Every structure is written in C-alpha cells, then in structure tokens.
JSON list of C-alpha atoms in Angstrom, two decimals:
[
{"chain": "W", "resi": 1, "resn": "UNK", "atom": "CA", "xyz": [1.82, -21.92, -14.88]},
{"chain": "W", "resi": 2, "resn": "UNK", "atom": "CA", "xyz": [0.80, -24.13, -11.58]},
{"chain": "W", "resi": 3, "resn": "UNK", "atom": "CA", "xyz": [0.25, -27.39, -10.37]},
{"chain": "W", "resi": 4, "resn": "UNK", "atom": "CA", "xyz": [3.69, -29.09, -9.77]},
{"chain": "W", "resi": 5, "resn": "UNK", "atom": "CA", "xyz": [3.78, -32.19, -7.98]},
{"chain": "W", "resi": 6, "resn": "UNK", "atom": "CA", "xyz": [3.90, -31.04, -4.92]},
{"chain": "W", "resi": 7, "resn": "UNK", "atom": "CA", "xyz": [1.24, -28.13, -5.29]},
{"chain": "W", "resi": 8, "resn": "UNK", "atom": "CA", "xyz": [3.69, -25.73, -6.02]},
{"chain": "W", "resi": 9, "resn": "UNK", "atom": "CA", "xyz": [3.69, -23.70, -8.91]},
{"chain": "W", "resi": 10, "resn": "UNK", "atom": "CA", "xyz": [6.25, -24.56, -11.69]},
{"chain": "W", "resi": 11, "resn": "UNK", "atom": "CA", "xyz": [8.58, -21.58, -12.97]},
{"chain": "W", "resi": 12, "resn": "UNK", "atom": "CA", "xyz": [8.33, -21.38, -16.41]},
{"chain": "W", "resi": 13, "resn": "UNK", "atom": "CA", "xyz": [11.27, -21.63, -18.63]},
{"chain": "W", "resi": 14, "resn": "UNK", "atom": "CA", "xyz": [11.94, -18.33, -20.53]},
{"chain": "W", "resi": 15, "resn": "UNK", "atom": "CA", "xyz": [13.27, -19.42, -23.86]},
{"chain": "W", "resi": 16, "resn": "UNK", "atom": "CA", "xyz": [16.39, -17.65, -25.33]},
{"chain": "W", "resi": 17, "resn": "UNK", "atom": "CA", "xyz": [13.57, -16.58, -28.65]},
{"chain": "W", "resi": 18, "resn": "UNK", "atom": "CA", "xyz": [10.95, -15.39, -25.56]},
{"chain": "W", "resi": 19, "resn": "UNK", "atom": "CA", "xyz": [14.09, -12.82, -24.25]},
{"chain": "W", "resi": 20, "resn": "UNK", "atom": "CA", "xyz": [14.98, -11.83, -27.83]},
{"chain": "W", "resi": 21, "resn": "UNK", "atom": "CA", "xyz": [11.18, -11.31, -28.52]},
{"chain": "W", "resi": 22, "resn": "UNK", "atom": "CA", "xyz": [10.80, -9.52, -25.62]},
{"chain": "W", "resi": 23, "resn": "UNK", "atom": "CA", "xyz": [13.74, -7.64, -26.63]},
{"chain": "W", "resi": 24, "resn": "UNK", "atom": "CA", "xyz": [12.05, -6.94, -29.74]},
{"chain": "W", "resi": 25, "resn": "UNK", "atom": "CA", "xyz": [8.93, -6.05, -28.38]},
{"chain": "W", "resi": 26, "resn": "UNK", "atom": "CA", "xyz": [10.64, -3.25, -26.44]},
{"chain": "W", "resi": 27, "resn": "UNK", "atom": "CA", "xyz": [12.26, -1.78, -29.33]},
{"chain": "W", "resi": 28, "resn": "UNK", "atom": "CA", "xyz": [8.80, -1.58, -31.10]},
{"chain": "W", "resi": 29, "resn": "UNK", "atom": "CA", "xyz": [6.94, -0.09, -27.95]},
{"chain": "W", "resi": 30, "resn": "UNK", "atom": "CA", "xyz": [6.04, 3.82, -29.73]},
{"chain": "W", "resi": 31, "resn": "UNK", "atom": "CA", "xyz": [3.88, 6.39, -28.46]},
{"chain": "W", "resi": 32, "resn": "UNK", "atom": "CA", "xyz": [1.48, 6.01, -31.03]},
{"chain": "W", "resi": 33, "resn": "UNK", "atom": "CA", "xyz": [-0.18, 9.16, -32.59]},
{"chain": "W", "resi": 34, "resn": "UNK", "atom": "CA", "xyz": [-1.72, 8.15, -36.05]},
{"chain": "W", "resi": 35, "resn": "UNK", "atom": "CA", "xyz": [-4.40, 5.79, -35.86]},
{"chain": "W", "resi": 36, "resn": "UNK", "atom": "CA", "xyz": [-6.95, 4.00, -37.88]},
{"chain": "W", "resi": 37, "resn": "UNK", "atom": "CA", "xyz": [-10.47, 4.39, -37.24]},
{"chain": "W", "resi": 38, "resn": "UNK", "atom": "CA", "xyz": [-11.19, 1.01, -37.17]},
{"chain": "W", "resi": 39, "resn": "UNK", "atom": "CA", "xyz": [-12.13, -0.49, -33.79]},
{"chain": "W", "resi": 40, "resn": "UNK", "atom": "CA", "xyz": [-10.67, -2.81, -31.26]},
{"chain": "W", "resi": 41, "resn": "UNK", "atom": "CA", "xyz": [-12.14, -6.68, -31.52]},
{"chain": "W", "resi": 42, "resn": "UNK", "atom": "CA", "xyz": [-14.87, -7.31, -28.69]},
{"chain": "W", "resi": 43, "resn": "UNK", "atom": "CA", "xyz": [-13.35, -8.34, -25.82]},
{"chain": "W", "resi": 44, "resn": "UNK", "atom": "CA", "xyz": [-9.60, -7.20, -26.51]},
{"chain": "W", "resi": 45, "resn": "UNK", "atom": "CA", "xyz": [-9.80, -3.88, -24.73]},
{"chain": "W", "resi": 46, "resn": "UNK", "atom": "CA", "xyz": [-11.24, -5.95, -21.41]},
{"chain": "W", "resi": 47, "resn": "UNK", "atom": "CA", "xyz": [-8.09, -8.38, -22.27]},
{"chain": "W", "resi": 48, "resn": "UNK", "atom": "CA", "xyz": [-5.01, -6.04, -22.22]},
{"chain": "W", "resi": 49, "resn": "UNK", "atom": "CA", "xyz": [-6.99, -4.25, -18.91]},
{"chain": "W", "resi": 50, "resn": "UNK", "atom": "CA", "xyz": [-6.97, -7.49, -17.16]},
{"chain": "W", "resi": 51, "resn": "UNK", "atom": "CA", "xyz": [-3.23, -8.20, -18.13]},
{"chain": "W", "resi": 52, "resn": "UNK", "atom": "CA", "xyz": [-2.46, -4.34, -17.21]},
{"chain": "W", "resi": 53, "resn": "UNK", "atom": "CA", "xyz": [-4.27, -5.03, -14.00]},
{"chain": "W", "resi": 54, "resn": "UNK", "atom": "CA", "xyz": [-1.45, -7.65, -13.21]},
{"chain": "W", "resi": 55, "resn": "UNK", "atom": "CA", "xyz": [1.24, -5.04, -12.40]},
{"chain": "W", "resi": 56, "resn": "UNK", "atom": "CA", "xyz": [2.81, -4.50, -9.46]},
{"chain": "W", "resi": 57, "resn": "UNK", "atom": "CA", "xyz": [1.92, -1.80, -7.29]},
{"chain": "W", "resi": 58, "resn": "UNK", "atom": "CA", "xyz": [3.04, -0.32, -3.51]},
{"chain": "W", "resi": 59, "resn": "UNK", "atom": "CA", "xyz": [0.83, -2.11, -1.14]},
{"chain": "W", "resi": 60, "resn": "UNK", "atom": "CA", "xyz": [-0.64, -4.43, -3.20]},
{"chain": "W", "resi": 61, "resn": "UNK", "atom": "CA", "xyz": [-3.02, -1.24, -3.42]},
{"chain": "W", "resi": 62, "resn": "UNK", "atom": "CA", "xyz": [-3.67, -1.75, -6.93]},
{"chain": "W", "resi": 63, "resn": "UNK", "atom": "CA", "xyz": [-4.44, 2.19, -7.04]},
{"chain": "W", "resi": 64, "resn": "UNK", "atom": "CA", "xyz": [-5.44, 2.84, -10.83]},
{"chain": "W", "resi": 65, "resn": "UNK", "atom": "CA", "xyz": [-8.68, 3.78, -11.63]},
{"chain": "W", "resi": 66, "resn": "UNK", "atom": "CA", "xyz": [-9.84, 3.62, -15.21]},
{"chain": "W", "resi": 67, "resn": "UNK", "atom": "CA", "xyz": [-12.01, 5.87, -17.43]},
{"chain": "W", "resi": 68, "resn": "UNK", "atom": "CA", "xyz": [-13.42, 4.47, -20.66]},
{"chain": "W", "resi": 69, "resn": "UNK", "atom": "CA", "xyz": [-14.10, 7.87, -22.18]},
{"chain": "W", "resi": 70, "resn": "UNK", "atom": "CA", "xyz": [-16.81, 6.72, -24.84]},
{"chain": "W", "resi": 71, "resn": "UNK", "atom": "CA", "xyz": [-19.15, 9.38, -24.76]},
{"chain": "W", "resi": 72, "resn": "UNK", "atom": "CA", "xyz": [-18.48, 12.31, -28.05]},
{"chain": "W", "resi": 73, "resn": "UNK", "atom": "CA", "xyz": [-19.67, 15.18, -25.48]},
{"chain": "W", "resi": 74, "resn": "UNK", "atom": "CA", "xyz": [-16.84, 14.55, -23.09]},
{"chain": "W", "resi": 75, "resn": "UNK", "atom": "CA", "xyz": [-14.27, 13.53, -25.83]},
{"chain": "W", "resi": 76, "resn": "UNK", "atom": "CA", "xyz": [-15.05, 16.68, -27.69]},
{"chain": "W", "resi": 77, "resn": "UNK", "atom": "CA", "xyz": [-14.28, 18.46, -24.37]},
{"chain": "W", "resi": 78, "resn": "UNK", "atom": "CA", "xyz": [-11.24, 17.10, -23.70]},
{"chain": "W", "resi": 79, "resn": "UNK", "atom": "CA", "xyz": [-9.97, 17.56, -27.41]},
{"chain": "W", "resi": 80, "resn": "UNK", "atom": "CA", "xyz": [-10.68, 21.26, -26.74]},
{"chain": "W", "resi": 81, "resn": "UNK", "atom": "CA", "xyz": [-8.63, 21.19, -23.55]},
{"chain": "W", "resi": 82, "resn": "UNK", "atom": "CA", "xyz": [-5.95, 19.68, -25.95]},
{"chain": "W", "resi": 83, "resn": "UNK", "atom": "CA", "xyz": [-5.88, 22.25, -28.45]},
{"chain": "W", "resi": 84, "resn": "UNK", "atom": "CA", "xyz": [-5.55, 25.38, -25.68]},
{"chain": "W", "resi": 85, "resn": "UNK", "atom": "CA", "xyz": [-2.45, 24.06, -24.02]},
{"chain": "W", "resi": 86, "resn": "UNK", "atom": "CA", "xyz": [-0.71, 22.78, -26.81]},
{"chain": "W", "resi": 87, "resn": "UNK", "atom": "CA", "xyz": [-1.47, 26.29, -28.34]},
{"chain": "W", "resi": 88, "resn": "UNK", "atom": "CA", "xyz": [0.07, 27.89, -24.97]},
{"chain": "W", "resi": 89, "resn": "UNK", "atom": "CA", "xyz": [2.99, 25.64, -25.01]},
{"chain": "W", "resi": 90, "resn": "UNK", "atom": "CA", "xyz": [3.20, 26.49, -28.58]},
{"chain": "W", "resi": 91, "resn": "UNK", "atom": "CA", "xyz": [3.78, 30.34, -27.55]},
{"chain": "W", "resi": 92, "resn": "UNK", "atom": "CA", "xyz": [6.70, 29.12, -25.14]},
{"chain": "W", "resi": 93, "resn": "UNK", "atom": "CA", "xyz": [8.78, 28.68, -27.72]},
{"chain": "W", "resi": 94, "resn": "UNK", "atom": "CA", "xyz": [10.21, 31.07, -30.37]},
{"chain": "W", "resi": 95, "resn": "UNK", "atom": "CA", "xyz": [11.45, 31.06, -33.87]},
{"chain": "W", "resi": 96, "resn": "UNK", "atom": "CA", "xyz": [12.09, 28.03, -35.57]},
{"chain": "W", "resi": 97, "resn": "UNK", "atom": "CA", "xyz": [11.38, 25.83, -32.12]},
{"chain": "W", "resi": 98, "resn": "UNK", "atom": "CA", "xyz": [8.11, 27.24, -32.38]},
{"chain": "W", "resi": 99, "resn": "UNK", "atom": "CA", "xyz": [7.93, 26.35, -36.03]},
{"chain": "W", "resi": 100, "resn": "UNK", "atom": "CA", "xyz": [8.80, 23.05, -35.43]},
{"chain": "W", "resi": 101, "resn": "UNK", "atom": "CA", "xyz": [6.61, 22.43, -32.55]},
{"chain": "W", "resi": 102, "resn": "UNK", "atom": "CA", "xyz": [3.51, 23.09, -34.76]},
{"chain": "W", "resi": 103, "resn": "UNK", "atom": "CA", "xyz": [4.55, 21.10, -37.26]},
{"chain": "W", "resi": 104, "resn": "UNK", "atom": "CA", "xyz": [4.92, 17.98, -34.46]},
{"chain": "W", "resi": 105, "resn": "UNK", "atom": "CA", "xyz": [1.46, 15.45, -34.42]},
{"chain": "W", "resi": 106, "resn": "UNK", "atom": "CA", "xyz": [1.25, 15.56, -30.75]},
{"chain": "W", "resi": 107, "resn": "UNK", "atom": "CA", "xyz": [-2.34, 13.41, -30.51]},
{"chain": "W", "resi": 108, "resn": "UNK", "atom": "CA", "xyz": [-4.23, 11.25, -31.49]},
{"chain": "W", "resi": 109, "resn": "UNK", "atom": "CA", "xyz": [-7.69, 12.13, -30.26]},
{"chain": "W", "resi": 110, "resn": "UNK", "atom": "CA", "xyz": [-9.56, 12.71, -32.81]},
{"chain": "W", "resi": 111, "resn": "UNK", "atom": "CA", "xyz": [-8.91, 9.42, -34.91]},
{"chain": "W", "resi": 112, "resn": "UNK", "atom": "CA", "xyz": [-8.25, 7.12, -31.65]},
{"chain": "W", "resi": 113, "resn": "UNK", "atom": "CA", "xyz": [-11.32, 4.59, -31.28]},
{"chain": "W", "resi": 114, "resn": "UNK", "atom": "CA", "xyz": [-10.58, 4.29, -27.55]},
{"chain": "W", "resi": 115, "resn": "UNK", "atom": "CA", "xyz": [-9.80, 6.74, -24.73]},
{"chain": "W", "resi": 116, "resn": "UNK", "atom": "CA", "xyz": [-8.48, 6.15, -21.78]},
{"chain": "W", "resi": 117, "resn": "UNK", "atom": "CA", "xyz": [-8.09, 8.23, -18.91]},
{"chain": "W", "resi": 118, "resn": "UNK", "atom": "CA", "xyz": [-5.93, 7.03, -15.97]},
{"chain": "W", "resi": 119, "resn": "UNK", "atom": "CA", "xyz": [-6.25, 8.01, -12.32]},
{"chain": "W", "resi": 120, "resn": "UNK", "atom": "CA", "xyz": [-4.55, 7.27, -9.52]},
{"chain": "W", "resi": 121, "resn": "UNK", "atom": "CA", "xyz": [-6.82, 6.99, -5.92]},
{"chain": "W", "resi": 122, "resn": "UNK", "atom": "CA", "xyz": [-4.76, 8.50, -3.43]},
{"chain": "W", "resi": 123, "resn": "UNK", "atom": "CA", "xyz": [-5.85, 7.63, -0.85]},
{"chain": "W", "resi": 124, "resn": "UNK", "atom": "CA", "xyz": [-6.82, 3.72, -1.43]},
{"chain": "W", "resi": 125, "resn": "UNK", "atom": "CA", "xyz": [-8.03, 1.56, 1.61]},
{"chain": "W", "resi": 126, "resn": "UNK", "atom": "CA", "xyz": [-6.44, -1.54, -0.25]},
{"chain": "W", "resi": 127, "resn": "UNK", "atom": "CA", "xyz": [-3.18, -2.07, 1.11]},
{"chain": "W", "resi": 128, "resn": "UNK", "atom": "CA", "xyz": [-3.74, -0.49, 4.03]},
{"chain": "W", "resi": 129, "resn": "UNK", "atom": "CA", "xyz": [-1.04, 2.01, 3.85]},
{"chain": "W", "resi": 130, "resn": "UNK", "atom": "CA", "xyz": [1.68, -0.24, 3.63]},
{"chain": "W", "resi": 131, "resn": "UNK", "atom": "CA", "xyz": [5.24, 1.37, 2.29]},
{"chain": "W", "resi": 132, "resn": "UNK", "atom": "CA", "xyz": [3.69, 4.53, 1.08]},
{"chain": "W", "resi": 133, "resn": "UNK", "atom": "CA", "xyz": [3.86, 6.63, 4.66]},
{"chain": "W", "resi": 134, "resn": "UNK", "atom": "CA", "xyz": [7.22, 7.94, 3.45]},
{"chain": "W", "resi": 135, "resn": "UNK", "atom": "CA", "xyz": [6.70, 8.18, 0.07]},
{"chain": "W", "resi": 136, "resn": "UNK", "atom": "CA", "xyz": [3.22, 8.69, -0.94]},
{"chain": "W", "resi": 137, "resn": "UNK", "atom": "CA", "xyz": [4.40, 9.05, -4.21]},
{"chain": "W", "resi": 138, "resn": "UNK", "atom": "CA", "xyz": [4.48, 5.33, -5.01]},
{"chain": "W", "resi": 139, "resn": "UNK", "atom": "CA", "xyz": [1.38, 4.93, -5.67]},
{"chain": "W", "resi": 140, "resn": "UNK", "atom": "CA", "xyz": [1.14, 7.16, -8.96]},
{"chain": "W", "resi": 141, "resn": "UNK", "atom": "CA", "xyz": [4.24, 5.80, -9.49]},
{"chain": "W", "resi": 142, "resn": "UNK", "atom": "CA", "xyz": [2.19, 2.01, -9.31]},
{"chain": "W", "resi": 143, "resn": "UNK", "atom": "CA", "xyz": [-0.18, 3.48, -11.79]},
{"chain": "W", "resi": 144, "resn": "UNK", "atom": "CA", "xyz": [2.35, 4.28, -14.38]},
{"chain": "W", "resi": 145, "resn": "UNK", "atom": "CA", "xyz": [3.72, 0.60, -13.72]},
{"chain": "W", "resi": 146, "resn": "UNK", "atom": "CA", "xyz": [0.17, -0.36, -14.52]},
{"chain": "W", "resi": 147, "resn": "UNK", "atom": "CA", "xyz": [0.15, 2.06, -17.69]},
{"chain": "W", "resi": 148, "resn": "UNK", "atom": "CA", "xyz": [3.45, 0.70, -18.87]},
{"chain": "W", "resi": 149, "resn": "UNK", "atom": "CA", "xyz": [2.30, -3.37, -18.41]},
{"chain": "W", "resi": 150, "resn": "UNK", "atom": "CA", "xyz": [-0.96, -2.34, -20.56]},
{"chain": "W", "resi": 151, "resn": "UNK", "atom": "CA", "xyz": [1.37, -0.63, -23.28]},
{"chain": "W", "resi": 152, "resn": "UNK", "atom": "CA", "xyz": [3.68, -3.62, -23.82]},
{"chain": "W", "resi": 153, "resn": "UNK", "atom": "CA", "xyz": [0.32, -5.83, -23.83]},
{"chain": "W", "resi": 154, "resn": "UNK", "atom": "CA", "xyz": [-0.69, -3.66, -26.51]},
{"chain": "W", "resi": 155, "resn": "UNK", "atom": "CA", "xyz": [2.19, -3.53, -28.44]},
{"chain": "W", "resi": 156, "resn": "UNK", "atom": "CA", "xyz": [2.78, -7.66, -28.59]},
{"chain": "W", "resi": 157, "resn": "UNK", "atom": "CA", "xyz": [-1.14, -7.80, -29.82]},
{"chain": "W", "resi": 158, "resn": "UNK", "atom": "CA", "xyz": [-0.21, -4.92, -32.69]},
{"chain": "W", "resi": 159, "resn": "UNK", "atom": "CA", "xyz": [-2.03, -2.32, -30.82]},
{"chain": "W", "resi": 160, "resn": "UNK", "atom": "CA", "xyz": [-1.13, 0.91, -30.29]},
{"chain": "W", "resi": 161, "resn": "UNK", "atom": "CA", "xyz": [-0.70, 3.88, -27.49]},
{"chain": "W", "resi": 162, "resn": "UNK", "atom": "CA", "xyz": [-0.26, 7.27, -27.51]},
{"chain": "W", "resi": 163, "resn": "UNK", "atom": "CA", "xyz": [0.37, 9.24, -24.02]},
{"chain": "W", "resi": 164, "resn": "UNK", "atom": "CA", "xyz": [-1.61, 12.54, -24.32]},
{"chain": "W", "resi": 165, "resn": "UNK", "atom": "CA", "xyz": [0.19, 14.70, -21.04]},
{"chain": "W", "resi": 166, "resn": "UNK", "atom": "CA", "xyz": [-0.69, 18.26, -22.97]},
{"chain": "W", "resi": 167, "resn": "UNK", "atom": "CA", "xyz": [-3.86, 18.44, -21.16]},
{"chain": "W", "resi": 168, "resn": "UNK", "atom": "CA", "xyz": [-5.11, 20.19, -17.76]},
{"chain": "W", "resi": 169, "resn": "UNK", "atom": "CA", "xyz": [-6.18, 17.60, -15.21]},
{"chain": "W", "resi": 170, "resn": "UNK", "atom": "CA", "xyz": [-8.13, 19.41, -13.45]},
{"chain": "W", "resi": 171, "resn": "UNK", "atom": "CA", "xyz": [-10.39, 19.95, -16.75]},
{"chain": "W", "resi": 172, "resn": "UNK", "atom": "CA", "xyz": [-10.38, 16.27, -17.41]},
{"chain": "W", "resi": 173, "resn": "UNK", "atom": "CA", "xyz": [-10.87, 15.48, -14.07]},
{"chain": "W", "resi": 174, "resn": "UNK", "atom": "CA", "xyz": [-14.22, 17.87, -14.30]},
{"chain": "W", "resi": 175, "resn": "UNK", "atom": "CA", "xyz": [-15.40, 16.84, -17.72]},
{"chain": "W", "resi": 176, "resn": "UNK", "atom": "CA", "xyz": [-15.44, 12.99, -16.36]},
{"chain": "W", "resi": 177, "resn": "UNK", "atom": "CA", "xyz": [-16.62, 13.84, -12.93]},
{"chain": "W", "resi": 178, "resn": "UNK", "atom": "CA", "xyz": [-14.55, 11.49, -11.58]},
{"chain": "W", "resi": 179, "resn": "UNK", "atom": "CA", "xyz": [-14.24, 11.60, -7.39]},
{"chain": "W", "resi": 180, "resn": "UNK", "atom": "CA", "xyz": [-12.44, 14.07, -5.87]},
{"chain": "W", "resi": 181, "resn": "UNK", "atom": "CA", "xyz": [-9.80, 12.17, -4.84]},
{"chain": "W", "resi": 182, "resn": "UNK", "atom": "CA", "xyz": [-8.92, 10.92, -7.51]},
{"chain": "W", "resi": 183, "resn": "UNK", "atom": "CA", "xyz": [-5.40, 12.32, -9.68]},
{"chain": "W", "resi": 184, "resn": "UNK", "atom": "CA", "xyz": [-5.01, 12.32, -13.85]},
{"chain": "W", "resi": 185, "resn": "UNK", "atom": "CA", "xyz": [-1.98, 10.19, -14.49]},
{"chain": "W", "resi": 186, "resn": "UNK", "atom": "CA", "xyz": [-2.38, 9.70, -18.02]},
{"chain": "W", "resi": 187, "resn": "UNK", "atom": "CA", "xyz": [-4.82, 10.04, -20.82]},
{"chain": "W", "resi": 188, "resn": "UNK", "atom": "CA", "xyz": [-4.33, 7.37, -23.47]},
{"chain": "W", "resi": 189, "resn": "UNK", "atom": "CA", "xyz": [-5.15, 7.05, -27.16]},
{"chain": "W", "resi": 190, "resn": "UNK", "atom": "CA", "xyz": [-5.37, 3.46, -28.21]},
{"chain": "W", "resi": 191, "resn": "UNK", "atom": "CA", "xyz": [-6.01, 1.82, -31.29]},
{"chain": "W", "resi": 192, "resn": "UNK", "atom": "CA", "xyz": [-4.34, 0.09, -34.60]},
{"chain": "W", "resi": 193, "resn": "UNK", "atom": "CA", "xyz": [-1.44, 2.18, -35.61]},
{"chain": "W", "resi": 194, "resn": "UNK", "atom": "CA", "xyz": [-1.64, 3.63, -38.89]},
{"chain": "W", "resi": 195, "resn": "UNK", "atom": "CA", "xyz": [2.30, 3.67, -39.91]},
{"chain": "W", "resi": 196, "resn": "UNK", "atom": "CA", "xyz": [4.73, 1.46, -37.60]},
{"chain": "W", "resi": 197, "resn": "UNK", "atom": "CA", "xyz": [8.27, 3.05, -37.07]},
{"chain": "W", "resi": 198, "resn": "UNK", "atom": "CA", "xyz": [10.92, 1.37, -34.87]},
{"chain": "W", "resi": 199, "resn": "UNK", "atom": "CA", "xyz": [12.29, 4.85, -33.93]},
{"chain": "W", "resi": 200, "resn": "UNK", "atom": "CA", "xyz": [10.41, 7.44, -32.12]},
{"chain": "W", "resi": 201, "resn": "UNK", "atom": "CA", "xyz": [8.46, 9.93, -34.01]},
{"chain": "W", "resi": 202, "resn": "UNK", "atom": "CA", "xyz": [10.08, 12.73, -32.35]},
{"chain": "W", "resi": 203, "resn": "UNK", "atom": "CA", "xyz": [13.58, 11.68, -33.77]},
{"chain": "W", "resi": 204, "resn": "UNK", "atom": "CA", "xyz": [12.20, 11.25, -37.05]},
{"chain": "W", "resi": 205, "resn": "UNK", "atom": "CA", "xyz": [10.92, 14.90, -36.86]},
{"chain": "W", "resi": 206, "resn": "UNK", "atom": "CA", "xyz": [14.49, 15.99, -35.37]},
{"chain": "W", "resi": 207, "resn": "UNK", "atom": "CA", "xyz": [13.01, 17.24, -32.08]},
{"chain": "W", "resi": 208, "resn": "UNK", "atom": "CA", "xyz": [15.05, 14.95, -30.05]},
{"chain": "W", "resi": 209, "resn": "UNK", "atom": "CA", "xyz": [17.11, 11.87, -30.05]},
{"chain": "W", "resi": 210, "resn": "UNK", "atom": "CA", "xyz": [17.54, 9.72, -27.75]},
{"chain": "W", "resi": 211, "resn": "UNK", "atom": "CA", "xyz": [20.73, 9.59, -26.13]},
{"chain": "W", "resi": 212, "resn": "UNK", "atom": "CA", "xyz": [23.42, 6.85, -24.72]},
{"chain": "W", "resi": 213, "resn": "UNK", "atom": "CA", "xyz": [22.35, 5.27, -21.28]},
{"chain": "W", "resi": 214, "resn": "UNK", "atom": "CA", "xyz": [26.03, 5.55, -20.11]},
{"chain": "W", "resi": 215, "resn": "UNK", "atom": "CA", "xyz": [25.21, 9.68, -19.95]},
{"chain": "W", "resi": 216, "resn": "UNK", "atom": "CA", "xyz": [22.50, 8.55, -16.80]},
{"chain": "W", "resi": 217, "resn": "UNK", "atom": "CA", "xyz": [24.19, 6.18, -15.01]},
{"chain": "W", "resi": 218, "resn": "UNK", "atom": "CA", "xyz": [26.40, 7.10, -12.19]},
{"chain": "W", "resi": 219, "resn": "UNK", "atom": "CA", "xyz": [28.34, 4.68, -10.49]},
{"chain": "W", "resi": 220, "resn": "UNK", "atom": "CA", "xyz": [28.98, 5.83, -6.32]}
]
C-alpha cells in the first residue's frame, strides 16, 4: 500500500481476522500428493510465481530459477527417475517399515497438471556477492524461502503442492538441460487437491507425527 501524504508508503494495518487467517492458512499448508486433473485458470500459475518472486533472498540475488516442465517426454523421464529411487529407498528398510513405506503415496506426478522444477544459480551476478562469502549456503536457502512464499500463495488460492525430493538431481538436471550451474532444490507438483486434510498425510498413515516445538528449542 503507498502514497501517504508525504510520499511515504503507509503500513498497512494487519487485522486481528488477517493474523487468525493467516494462522489458519498455516495449519492448512499440506504437501499435497493427490490431485485432480483438472488445470490451473490462465494466468494463475504466472500469479502465485510473481507473488513467490516477492521473497526475500541473500543479496537481493533473487537466485531461483524456474522450470515449467510441460513437455510428456521429459515428465515421463523424470517419473521414471521417481520410481528407481523410491524403489531403492524402499529396499532400505525392512519388515513392516518396508511394508509401510510402499503402502505411503509419495507423488503426485502422474496426475499433477503442473511441474515445477526449482533451481538455485549459484553463482548469481545479482547481488553481487553480498553476505554469501561466508555462507554460500544462503542462497539455496533463499530459494526454499521463495518455494515456501509460492506454497502459502497456493494454499490461500485452494491450490495445492507436493515436494517431490525422491529424485536424483543430477538426472533432472540432465533431462531439462538446464545450465551447468545451476542446483535442483525442489521439484514441485501443483494443482487442485483432490481430498483436503488439516493433518499431514504421513500422520494419518502412522509414519510420523509431528512432535512438540518445546523438544527443539534450547534456551543458552
């Protein structure tokens, strides 16, 4: 909001319903894996980029890079990636863990009208370097800031998001021929959710719950 009196922009006034619907929001953010078919609007997947594109990141470097992944050659690709490593991490586990890891809906690929995958540049000239010379790290960590704003946009327009991180990047990173220095972050499903569930799949399917923040705080 802008234009005060005086030039200056005016701070908006967060209501106490914005917080608790912000709140609410939150609670309602899932990792999406069962989607409809149907497809976004026109113009809505452009939308919650260009709100996602408003997140902070190290630098001002703004280091995301985004892949549309529309193309049914490189989606069938990737889906094939999928189902080798989840079948590896499958064989990690033994007895009824591996039972129950089976069992778990772990993507969304094949039913997810839109693909994203996320990469992180590296080594981006914007921002010329500032507060990343100790810790180059920030900048993926940026991206996921960037990953995160685009989720909650999502979520408060009834879209969904799935996080698919059983994948090899350097297979995705091949199949899109992205550049070279360029790093997977994240591959997202996104679409309208077929079910809505306030608590997370994986608690539902007793593969773990979530537990109090008081066990990961530490006080010094």
């Amino acid at each position: 909001m802008a234009g005060g009196a005086e030039g200056r922009d005016v701070i908006p006034d967060f209501s106490a319903k914005f917080q608790k619907d912000f709140e609410t929001l939150l609670k309602w953010r899932r990792d999406v894996r069962r989607f409809k078919q149907e497809p976004l609007p026109a113009g809505a997947l452009d939308h919650l980029l260009q709100l996602a594109d408003l997140a902070p990141s190290v630098g001002n470097s703004q280091p995301w890079r985004i892949v549309v992944v529309d193309s049914a050659e490189a989606r069938g690709r990737i889906i094939a990636s999928f189902e080798a490593e989840n079948e590896e991490a499958a064989r990690t586990y033994s007895d009824d863990k591996a039972l129950a890891y089976r069992q778990l809906k772990l993507a969304g690929l094949k039913e997810a009208p839109v693909h994203l995958a996320i990469f992180c540049d590296d080594d981006p000239e914007q921002g010329h370097g500032l507060g990343r010379l100790t810790m180059p790290e920030t900048l993926a960590y940026s991206t996921v800031s960037m990953i995160h704003t685009f989720w909650l946009a999502a979520r408060a327009e009834g879209v969904g998001v799935g996080w698919v991180s059983i994948l090899d990047p350097d297979a995705v990173t091949e199949v899109l021929q992205v550049d070279a220095g360029w790093r997977l972050v994240a591959y997202l499903c996104v679409g309208y959710p077929e079910e809505e569930h306030i608590d997370p799949e994986l608690e539902r399917a007793r593969w773990q719950a979530r537990t109090p923040l008081a066990s990961r705080v530490i006080h010094r």
